XYZ file of C-alpha atoms in Angstrom:
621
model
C 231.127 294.261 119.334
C 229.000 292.621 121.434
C 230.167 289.821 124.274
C 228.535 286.476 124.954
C 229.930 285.912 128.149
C 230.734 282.433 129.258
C 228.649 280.212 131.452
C 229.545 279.544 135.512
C 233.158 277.476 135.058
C 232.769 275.791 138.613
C 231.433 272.614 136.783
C 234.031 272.672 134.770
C 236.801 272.606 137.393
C 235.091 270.496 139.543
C 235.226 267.826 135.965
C 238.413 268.399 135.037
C 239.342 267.777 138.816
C 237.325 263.870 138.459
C 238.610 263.699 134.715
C 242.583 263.764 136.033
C 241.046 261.839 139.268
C 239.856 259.412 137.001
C 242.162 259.075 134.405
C 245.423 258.997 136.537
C 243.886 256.642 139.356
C 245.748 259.296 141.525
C 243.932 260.521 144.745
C 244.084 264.710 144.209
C 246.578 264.764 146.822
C 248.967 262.243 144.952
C 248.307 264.063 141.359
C 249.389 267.249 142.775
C 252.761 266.629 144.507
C 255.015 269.032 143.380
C 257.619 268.463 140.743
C 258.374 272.011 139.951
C 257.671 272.582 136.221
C 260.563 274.123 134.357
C 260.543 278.159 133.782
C 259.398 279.194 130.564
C 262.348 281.429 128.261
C 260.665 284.679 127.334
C 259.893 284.902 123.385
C 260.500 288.179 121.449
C 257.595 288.964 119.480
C 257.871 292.066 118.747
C 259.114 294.844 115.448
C 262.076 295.102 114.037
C 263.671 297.469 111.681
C 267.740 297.815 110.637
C 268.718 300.337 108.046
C 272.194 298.927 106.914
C 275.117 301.302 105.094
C 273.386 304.585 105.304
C 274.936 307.816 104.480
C 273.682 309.475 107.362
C 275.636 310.344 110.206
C 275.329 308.551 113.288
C 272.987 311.416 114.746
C 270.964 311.691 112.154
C 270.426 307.757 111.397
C 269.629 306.791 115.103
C 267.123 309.890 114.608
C 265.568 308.616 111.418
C 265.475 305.010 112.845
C 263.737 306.458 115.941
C 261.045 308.561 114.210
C 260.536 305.077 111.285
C 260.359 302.314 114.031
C 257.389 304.040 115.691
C 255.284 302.822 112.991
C 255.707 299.121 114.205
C 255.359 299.833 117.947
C 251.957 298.607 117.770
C 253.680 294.681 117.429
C 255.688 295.506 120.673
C 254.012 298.274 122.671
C 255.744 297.547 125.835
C 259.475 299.182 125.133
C 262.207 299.853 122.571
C 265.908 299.644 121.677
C 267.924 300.644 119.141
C 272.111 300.628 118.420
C 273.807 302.423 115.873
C 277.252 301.806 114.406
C 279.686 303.251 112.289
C 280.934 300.931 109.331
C 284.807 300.028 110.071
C 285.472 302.861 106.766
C 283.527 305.477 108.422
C 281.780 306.143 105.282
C 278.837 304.232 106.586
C 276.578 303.262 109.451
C 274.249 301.258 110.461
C 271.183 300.815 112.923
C 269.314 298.235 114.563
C 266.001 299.069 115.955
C 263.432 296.981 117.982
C 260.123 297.608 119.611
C 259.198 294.580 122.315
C 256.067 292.588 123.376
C 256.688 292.043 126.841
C 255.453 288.473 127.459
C 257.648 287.435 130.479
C 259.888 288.779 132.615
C 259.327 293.017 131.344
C 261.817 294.713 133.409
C 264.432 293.099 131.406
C 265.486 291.406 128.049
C 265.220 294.283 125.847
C 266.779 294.180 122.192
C 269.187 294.808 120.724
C 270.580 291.210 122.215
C 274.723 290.947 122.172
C 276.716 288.202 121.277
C 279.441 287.754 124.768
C 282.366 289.923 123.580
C 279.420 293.057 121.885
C 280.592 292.971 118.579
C 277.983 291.568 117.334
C 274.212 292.854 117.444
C 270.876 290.970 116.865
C 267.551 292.781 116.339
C 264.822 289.062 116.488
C 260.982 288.709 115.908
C 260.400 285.231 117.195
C 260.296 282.682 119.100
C 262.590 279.279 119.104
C 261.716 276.219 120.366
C 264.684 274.617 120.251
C 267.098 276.950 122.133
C 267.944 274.188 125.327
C 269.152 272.277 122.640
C 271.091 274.764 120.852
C 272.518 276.110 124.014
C 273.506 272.710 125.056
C 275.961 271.942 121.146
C 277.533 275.381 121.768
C 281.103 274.807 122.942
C 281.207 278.313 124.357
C 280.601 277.749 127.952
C 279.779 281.997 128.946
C 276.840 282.551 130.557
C 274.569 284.462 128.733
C 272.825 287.750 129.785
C 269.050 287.115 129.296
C 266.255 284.474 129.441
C 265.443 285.269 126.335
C 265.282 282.171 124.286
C 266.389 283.997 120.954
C 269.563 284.768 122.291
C 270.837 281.688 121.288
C 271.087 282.873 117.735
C 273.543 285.839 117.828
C 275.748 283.049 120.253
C 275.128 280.586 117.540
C 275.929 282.584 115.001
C 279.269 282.737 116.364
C 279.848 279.513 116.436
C 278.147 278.109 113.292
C 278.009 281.226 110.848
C 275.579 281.337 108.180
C 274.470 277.807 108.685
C 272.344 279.024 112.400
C 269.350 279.813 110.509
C 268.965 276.171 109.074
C 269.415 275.048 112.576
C 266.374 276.890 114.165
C 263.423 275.237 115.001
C 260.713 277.927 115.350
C 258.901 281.227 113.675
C 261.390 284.059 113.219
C 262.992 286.736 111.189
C 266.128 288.467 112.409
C 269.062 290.812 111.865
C 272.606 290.845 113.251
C 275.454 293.405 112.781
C 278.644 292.833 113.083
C 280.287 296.011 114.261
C 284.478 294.791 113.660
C 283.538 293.619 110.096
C 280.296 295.241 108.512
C 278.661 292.060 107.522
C 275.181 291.557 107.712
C 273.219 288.466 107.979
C 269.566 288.556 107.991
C 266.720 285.371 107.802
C 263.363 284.610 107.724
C 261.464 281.139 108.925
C 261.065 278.559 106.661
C 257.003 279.464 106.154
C 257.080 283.019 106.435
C 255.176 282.608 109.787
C 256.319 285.951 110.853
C 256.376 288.538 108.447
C 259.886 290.427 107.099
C 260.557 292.789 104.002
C 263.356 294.382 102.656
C 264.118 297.355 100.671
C 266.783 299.741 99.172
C 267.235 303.447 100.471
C 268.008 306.360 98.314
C 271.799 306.675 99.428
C 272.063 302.443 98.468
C 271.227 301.374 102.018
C 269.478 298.212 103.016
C 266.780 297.986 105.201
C 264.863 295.458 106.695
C 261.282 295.570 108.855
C 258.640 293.524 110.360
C 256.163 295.449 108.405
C 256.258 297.954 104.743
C 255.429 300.647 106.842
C 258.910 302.242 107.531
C 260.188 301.473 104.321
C 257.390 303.208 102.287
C 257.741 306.595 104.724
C 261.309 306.464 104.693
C 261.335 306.483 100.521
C 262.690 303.149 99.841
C 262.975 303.182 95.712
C 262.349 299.451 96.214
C 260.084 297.435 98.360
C 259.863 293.571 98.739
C 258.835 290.717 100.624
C 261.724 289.039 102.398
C 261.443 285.412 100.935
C 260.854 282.961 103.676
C 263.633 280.137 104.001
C 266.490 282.161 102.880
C 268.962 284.226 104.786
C 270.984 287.536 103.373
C 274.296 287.806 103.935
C 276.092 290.887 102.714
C 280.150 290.815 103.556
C 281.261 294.463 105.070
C 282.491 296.122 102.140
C 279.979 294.939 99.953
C 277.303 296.900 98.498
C 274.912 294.651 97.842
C 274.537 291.171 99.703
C 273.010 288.054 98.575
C 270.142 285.742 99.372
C 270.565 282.628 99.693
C 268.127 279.485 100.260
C 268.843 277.222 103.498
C 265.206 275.343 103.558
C 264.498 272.913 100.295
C 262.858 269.906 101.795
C 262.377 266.431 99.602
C 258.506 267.424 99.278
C 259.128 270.156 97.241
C 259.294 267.485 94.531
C 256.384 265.556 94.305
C 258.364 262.526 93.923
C 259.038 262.601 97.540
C 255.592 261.940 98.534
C 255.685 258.637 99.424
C 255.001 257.858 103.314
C 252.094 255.067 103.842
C 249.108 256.783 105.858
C 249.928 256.335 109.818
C 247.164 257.896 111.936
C 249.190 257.347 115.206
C 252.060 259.222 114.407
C 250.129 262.341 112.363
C 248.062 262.668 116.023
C 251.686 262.428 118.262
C 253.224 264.893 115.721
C 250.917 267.321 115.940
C 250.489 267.161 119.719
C 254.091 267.501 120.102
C 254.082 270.861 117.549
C 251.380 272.071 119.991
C 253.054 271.178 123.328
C 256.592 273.170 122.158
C 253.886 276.041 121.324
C 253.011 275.757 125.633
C 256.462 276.819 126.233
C 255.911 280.674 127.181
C 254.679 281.268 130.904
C 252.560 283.973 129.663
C 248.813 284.558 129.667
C 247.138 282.854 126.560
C 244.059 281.424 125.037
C 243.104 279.931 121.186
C 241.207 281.169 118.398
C 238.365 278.738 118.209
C 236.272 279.147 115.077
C 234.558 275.680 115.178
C 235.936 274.535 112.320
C 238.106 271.370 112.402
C 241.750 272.773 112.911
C 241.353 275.243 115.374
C 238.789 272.694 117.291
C 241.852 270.310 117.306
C 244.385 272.578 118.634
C 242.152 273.939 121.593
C 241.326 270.435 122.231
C 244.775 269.256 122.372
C 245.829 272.119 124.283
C 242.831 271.227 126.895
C 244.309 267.550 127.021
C 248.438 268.735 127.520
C 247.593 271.343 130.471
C 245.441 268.184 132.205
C 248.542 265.918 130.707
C 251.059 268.726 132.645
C 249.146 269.182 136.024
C 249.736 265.645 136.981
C 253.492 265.532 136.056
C 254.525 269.020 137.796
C 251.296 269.687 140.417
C 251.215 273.014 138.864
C 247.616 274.430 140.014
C 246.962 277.098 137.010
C 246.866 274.248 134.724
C 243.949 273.297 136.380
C 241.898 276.411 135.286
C 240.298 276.312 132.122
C 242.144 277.507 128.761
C 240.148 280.143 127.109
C 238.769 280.018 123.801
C 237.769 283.083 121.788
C 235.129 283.176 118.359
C 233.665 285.711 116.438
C 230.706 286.310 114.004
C 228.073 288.113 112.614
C 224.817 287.166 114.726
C 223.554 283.707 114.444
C 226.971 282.625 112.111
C 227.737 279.105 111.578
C 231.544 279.672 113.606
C 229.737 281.166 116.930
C 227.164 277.937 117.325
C 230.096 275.228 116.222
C 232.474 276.814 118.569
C 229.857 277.019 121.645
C 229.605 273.361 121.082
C 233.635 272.502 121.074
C 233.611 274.600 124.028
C 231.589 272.951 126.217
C 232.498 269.541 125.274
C 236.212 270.377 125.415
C 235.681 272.581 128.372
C 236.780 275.883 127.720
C 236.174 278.985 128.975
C 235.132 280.756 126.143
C 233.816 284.056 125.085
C 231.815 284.509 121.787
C 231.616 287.783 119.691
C 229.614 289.356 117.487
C 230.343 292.058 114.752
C 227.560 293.891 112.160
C 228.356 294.051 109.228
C 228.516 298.099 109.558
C 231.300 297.591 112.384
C 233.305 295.092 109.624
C 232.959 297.643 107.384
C 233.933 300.689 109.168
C 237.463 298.729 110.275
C 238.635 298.114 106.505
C 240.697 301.013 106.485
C 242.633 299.936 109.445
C 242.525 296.437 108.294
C 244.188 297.112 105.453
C 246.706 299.675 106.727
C 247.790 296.884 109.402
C 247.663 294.420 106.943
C 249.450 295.836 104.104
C 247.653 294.225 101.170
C 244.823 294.346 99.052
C 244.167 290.870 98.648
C 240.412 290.503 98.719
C 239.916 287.371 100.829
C 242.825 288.281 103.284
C 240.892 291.613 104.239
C 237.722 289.797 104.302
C 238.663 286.866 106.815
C 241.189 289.433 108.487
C 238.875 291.855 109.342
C 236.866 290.146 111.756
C 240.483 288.375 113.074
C 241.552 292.039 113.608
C 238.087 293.134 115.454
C 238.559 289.961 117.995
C 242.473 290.338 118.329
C 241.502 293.755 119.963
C 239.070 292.188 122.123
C 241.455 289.554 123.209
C 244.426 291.954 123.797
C 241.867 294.097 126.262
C 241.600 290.884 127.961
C 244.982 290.596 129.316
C 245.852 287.976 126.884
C 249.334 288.330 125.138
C 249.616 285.267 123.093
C 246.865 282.798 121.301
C 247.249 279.534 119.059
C 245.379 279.393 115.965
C 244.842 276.477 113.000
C 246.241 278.032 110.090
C 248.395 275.441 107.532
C 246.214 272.841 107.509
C 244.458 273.507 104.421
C 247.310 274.028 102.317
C 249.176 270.723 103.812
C 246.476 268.266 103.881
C 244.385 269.756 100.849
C 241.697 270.948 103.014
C 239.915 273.786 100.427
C 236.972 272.680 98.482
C 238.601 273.055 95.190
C 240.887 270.171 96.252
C 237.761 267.725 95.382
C 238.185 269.049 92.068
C 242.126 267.692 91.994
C 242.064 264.764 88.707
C 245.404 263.236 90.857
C 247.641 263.006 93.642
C 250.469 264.229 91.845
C 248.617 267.687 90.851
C 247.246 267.458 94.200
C 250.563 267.367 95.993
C 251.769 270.063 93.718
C 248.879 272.092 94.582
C 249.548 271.573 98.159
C 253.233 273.296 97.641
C 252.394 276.067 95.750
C 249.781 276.645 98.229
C 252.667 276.111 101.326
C 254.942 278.302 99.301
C 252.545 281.501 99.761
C 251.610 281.161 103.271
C 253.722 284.306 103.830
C 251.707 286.505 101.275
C 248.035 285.249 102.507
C 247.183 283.565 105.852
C 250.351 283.877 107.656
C 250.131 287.563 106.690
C 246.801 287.390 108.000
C 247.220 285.812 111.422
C 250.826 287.902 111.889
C 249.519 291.363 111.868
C 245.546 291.035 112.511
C 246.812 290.007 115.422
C 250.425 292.370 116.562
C 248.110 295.045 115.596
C 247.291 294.970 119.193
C 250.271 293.754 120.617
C 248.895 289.722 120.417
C 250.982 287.094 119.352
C 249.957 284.045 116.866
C 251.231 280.877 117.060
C 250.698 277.907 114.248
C 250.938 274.494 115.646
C 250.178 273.230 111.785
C 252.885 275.327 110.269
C 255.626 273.237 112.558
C 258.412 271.924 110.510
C 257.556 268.477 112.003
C 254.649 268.886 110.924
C 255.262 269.818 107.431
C 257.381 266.817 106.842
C 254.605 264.520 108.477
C 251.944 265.875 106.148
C 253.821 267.135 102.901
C 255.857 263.339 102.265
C 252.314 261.809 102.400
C 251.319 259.788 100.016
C 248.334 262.610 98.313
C 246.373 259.776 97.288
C 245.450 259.987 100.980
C 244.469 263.229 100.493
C 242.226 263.130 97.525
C 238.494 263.359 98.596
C 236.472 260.336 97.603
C 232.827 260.647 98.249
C 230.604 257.943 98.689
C 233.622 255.884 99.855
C 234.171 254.905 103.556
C 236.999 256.573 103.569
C 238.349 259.830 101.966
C 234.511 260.813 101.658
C 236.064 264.269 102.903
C 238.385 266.628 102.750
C 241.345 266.518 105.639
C 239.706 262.976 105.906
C 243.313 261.514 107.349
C 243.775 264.196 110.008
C 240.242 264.125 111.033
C 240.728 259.916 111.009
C 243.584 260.126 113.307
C 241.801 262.227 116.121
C 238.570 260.237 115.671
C 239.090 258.060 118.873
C 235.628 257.128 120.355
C 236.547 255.595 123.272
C 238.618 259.501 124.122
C 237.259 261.514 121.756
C 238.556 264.858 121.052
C 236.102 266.717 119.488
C 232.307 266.072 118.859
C 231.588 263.791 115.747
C 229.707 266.709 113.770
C 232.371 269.005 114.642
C 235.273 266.640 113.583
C 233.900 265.676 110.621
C 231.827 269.005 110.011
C 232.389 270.167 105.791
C 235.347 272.984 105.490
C 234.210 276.706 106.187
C 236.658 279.326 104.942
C 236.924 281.896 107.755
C 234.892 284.720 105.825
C 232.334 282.294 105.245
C 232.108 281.073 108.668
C 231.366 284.411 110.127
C 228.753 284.600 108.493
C 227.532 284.804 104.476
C 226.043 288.382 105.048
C 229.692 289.401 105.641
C 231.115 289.253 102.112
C 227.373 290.166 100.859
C 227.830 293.087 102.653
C 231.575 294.273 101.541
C 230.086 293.389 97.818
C 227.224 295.802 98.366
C 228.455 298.655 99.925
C 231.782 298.288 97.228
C 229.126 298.719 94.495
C 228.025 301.651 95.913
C 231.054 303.611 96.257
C 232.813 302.238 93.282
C 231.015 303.417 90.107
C 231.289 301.782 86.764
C 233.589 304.699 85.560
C 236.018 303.693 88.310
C 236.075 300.281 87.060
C 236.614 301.697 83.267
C 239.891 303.463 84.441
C 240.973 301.125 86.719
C 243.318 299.354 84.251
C 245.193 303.225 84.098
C 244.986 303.551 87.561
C 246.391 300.106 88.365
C 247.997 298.749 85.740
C 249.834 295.915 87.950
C 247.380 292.993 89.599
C 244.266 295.589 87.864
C 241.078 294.694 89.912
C 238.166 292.795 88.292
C 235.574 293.486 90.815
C 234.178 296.805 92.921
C 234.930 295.110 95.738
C 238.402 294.446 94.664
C 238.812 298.261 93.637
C 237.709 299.718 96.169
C 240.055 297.742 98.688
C 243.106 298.414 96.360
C 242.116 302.097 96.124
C 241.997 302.126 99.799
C 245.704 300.170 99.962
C 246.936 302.963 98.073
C 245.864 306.089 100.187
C 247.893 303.944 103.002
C 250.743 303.407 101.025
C 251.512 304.926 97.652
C 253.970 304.091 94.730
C 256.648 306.999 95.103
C 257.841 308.652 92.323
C 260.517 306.211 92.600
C 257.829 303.391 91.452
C 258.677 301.218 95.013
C 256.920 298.662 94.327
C 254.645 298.105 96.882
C 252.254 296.955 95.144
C 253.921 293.803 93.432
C 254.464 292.682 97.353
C 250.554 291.287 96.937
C 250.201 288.841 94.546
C 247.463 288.828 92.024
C 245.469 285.652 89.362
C 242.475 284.326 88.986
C 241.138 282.173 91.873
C 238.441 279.888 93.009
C 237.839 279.745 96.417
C 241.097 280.525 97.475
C 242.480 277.951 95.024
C 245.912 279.458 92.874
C 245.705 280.281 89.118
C 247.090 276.526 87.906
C 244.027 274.920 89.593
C 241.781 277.187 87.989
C 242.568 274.502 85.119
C 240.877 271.596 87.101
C 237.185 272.725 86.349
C 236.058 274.047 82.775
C 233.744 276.044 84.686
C 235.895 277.921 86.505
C 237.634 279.728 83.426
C 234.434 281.970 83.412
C 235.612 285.137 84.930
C 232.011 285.198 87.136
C 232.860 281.851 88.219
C 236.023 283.131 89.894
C 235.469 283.920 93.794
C 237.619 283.211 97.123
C 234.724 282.094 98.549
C 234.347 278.869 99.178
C 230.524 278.728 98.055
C 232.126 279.123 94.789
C 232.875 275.383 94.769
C 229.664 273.257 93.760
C 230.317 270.568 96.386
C 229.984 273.239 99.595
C 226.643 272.521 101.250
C 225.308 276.249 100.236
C 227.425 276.407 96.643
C 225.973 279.664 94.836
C 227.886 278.540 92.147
């Protein structure tokens, strides 16, 4: 990969020194008076794995947990825990296991967390932005033992059972023990933001992992994706538990989408989701492709560290945020981003990849990302070469603008949409898989290398704000002067000229899918060199050989063949393949709006790329 290193940043201090100057009508000496800003709780990205009711001995199971959780370290390089516990039988035990990211404070705050009297054990992935207020409605007054802002869930817990999960504002997926009564209660974030599956061991056990990777080497006879908005609760005694759904917002049903357009409040909303995303004191940057959403939330970003210099004097705010891109040579994503860069002023650092280089990392790609879905590897291998580059940079945590597509019907197959109803319906569906495609993506492209993603757009105030719209808003009308593009309402509410966020051709520049934007020779390349190594005889038997989700394209056979040397069906039939989901799809559109264009039934039609829609500026279709 090659680096294109960022210009001199002295001009840019020396502007965002007259911008805050200007703006707060403060003298320098004024702005920076010291109102001590408040210290950061330390998040707990990281893998997790709990093997639950095992017939192992207590030796043997904190043995088998140890060797199994290795294969997640990579998500928290930086150190590990584990506690094992006999069921209150004997017959049984149990383990929780957890391998940290070590984004503040990294002498201390290692999981397992406790609840106060260490009966109960919590094994977390995630990060919660509401734990003040949490901690403040508890009516147990103990102190508790870390900083670590997901402790408030094994203390909530306590206090509100089952219900803590619904009460959790943030991206997580946990596990807690309870060592007096054998129960079990695991959940999962409302998205799917962070990943989580599940399985069954030979001896009946239940496990549970940030990634498929311990389950398939330990021999799970089952594998599956741990559905997002739902917690598992399994009562000690009980064999198997249940799971049970504690997020159905109104906008499920389209019915409910009924708010009037407000610009104001879709720009504070989403400002706010990004601000709450500020709250780690920890070395970070944001993925800036120069497409709109990711423009927005490194803009925004740019605007809240100004915003929090003058209210707490705190000098770092005062050095640039930096941005990160990548693409093949001359790509479409490297020149748009260079531009938000330097108007937003950023200190960013551009990246190139060959097409070779792409290439040579599926393997890995695919082994980190667990799936075999064709436009996931292709938009998640160049995510996974730049997470590496990011990680070597000292950075341990960057924002990025996934969600906005699926809320705010931001695809180019949306134009295609006959009505707001099957719009909004659309938009759900899409919502509803988040967990299987681009928050699968973003997860593990990134905790490959130990780098934590966070989704301003995926915030649960910012699902409400953008799923109970009205999706006549939403529907693209061109030639009008309004709606003439897609995401035309958020792009309308950050369109202020007289502060503008972003430049016009940027803010209102047409939607680039990802592996477009890094270039078109990128998924002309992974078609070329799959026809080479996939012959037409592989194709013939590849109905035999995959019988389940059987691919329809070399390219798609040779990444599924691939998937499978990584992590095969056991003779047990685990199911690891059904954990990817499968249909006909137009530029990343699902199989129900394949229906909105005749065209699109034609099996050649049928491409993730977004050049498969007729309205992209270079449509091949």
């Amino acid at each position: 990969l090659e680096q294109h290193p960022p210009p001199p940043t002295m001009r840019r201090h020396v502007a965002s020194l007259l911008l805050l100057h200007g703006v707060a009508g403060l003298s320098l000496r004024h702005a920076a008076a010291p109102r001590t800003a408040p210290r950061a709780a330390a998040p707990s990205m990281c893998g997790i794995l709990a093997v639950v009711n095992s017939k192992l001995s207590p030796e043997a199971l904190r043995l088998q947990t140890l060797t199994l959780q290795r294969l997640v370290r990579h998500r928290g390089p930086d150190g590990s825990g584990i506690h094992v516990v006999e069921t209150p039988t004997g017959a049984r035990c149990s383990s929780v296991a957890h391998e940290r990211l070590a984004i503040v404070d990294p002498l201390s705050g290692n999981q397992p967390l406790f609840s106060h009297d260490r009966s109960r054990s919590l094994t977390v992935n995630g990060e919660i932005y509401n734990h003040k207020q949490l901690r403040a409605e508890l009516k147990d007054p103990t102190a508790f033992r870390t900083e670590s802002d997901c402790e408030v869930i094994v203390h909530g817990y306590d206090e509100f059972g089952v219900d803590i999960a619904s009460k959790l504002d943030g991206d997580f997926a946990f596990v807690i023990l309870d060592d007096q009564t054998g129960d079990v209660y695991a959940a999962r974030d409302p998205v799917g933001v962070n990943s989580l599956y599940m399985g069954t061991g030979l001896d009946g056990s239940t496990w549970f992992s940030s990634e498929a990777k311990p389950l398939v080497t330990g021999g799970c006879i089952d594998v599956r994706i741990f559905p997002p908005g739902h917690y598992y609760l399994a009562r000690g005694g009980e064999e198997e538990g249940r799971l049970v759904p504690y997020y159905a917002p109104s906008w499920h049903s389209a019915s409910a989408a009924t708010q009037p357009l407000n610009l104001e409040k879709l720009r504070t909303t989403f400002t706010a989701a990004v601000e709450k995303r500020l709250m780690a004191d920890v070395p970070y940057g944001v993925l800036l492709s120069g497409g709109l959403d990711s423009s927005l939330v490194a803009s925004v970003i740019a605007r809240l560290k100004r915003k929090r210099f003058l209210e707490h004097g705190k000098v770092d705010d005062l050095q640039p945020v930096k941005s990160f891109s990548i693409g093949l040579d001359g790509s479409p994503d490297l020149a748009n981003a260079q531009k938000v860069a330097e108007f937003i002023g950023t200190e960013h650092y551009g990246f190139t990849f060959t097409v070779q280089e792409g290439i040579d990392a599926i393997s890995d790609v695919i082994y980190h990302l667990e799936t075999y879905d064709v436009t996931t590897i292709r938009a998640g291998t160049p995510m996974f070469l730049l997470a590496r580059k990011i990680k070597a940079m000292g950075i341990k945590m960057v924002m990025s603008g996934e969600g906005a597509d699926e809320t705010l019907a931001g695809y180019l197959y949306f134009h295609k949409a006959p009505n707001g109803t099957e719009l909004h319906e659309e938009c759900v569906r899409k919502v509803a898989a988040l967990n299987q495609f681009d928050c699968l993506r973003a997860n593990k492209a990134t905790m490959a290398h130990g780098l934590e993603v966070r989704v301003p757009f995926l915030d649960r105030g910012m699902l409400d704000a953008t799923m109970t719209l009205d999706p006549d808003f939403k529907l693209t009308r061109k030639g009008e002067k309004t709606q003439f593009l897609e995401k035309w309402a958020l792009r309308e509410a950050f369109n202020v000229p007289t502060e503008p966020f972003l430049p016009y051709e940027v803010l209102f520049r047409q939607k680039e899918q990802f592996s477009d934007g890094v270039g078109y020779s990128w998924i002309d390349g992974l078609k070329e060199h799959a026809g080479k190594v996939i012959s037409d005889e592989d194709m013939a038997t590849a109905p035999i050989r995959f019988p389940y989700n059987t691919p329809g394209t070399k390219e798609a056979a040779y990444f599924r063949t691939i998937f499978h040397s990584h992590f095969p069906n056991n003779n047990y039939g685990n199911g690891i393949e059904a954990t990817v989901p499968g249909g006909p799809s137009v530029a990343c559109s699902t199989a129900k709006a394949i229906e909105w264009d005749e065209a699109w039934s034609d099996p050649t039609k049928q491409d993730q790329s977004g050049r498969f829609v007729d309205t992209h500026d270079a449509a091949v279709a």
